[in-house]
Coordinates of C-alpha atoms in Angstrom, one line a residue:
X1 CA -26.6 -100.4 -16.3
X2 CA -27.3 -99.0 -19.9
X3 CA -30.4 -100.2 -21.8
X4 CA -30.9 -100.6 -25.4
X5 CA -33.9 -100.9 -27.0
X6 CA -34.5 -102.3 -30.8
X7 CA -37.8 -103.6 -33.0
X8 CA -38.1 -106.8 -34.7
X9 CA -40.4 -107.7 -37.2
X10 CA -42.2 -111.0 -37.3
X11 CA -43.7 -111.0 -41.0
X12 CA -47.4 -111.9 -40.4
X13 CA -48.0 -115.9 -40.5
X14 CA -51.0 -118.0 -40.0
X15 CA -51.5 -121.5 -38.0
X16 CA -48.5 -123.4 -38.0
X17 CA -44.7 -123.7 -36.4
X18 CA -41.9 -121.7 -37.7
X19 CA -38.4 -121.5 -36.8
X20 CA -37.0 -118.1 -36.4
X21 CA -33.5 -118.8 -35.2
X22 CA -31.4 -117.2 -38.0
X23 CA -34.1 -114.4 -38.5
X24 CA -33.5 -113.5 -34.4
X25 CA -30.0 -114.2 -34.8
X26 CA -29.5 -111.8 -37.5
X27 CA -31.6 -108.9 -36.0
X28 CA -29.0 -108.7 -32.9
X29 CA -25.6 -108.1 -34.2
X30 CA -24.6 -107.0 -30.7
X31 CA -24.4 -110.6 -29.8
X32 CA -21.5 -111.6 -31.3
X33 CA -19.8 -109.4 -28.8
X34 CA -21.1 -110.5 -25.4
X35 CA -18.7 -113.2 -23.6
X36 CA -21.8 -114.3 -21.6
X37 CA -25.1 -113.4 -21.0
X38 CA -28.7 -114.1 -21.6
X39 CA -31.0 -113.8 -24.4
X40 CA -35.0 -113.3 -23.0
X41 CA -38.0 -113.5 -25.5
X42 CA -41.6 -113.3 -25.0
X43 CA -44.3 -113.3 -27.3
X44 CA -47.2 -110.6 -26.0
X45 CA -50.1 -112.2 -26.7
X46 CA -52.6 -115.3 -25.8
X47 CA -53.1 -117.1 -29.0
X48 CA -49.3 -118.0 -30.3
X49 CA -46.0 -119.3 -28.2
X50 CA -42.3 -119.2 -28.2
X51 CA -40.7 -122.2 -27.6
X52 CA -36.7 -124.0 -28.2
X53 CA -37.5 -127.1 -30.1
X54 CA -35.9 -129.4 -32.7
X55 CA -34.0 -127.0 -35.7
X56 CA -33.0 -129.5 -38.3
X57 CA -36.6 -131.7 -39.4
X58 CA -39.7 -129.4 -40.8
X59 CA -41.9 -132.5 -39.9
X60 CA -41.4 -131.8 -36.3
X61 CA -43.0 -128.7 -36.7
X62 CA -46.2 -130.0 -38.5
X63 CA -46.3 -133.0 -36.0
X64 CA -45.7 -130.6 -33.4
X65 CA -49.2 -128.6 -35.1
X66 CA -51.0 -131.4 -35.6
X67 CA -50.6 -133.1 -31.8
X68 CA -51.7 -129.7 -30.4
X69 CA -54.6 -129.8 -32.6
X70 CA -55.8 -133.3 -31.0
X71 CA -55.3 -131.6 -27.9
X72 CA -57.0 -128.7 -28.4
X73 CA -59.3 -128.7 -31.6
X74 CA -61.3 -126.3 -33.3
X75 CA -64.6 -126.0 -31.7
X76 CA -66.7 -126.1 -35.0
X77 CA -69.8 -127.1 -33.7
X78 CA -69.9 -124.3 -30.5
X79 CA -70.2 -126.7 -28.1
X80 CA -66.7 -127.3 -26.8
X81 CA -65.6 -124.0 -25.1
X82 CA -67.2 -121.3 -23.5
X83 CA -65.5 -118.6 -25.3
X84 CA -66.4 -118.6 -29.1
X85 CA -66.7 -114.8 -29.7
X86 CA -63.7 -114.7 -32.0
X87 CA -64.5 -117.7 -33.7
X88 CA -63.8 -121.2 -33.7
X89 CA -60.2 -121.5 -33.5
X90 CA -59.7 -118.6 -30.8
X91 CA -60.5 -120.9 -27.5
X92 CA -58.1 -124.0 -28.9
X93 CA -55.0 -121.3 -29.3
X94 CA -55.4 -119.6 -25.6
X95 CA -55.0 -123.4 -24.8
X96 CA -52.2 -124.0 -26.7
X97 CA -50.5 -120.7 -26.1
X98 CA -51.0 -121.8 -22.4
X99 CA -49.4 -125.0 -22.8
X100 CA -46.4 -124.3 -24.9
X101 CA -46.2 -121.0 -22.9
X102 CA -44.7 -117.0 -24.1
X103 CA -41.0 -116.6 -23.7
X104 CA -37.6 -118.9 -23.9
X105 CA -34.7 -117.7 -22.5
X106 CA -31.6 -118.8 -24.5
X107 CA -27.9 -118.3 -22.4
X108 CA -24.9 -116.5 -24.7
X109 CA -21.9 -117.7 -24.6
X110 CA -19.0 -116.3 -26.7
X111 CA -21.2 -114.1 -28.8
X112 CA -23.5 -117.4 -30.3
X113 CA -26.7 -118.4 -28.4
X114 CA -25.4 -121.6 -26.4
X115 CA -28.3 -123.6 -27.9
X116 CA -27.9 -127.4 -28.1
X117 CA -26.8 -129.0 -31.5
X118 CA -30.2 -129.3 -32.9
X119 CA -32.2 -127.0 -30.8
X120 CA -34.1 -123.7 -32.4
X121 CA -36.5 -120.8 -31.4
X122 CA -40.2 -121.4 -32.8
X123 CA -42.6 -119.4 -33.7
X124 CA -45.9 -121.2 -33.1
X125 CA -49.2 -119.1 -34.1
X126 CA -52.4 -120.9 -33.4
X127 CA -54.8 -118.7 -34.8
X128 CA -55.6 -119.5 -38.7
X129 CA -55.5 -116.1 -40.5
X130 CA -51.9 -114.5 -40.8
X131 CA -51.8 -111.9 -37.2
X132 CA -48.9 -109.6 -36.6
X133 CA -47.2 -110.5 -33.4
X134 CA -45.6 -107.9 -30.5
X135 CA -43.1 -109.3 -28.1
X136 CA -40.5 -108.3 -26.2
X137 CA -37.0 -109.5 -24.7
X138 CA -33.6 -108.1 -22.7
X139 CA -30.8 -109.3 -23.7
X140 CA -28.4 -108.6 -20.4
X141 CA -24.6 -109.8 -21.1
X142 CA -21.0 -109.6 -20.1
X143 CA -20.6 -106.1 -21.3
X144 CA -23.3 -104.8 -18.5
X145 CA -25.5 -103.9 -21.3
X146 CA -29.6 -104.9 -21.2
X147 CA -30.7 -105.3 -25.0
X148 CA -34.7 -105.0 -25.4
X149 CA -36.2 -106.5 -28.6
X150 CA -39.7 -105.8 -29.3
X151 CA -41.7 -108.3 -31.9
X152 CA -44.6 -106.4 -34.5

């Protein structure tokens, strides 16, 4: 089996929910010649998540923010978590990272990602100032081809 490799640039974002469908989509031309296969991502590190969420309404994404915020907030006051050496919005994104969790796996079918109607892929960083990301995925499909796409 044959391996590929390629880099993909995340541009550097702070807190919030993005969709990135159409910039992944666009980084991987081989897709559109795969009958079938699978597209992996993951995100490597602890304070920001992939996930496959709704595509269409942006206020999904900042209710999406806002509920994991109740769920995890900033621990302004140090006495909410145990680890505050990186500041006070460190601890709540391991959480959130944790919860929402560091790779999707998307099947191919036909060269297109076989995503429902209004499903996307999100980018959700935690942390407040704008970090550069590194990820990863393989991208094995019907021509017996693994694709590896690395995030900065």
């Amino acid at each position: 089996m044959a391996w590929f490799q390629r880099t993909i640039a995340l541009p550097p974002r702070s807190r919030g929910s993005y969709l990135i469908t159409d910039h992944i989509v666009s980084e991987l031309p081989e897709l559109r010649t795969y009958k079938t296969g699978l597209l992996n991502l993951f995100i490597q590190h602890t304070s920001c998540a992939l996930s496959l969420n709704e595509n269409w309404d942006e206020d999904v994404r900042a209710d999406m923010s806002d509920a994991l915020d109740r769920i995890a907030p900033e621990d302004h006051k140090g006495d909410l978590y145990r680890h505050s050496a990186e500041g006070s919005d460190d601890m709540p994104a391991h959480i959130k990272s944790a919860l929402i969790g560091a790779s999707v796996t998307i099947p191919i079918t036909d060269g297109r990602l076989a995503t429902g109607t209004w499903q996307g892929i999100w980018y959700l960083e935690f942390r407040a100032r704008k970090h550069s990301r590194k990820g990863c995925g393989d991208y094995p499909g019907g021509e017996d081809v693994v694709y590896n796409y690395f995030f900065f």
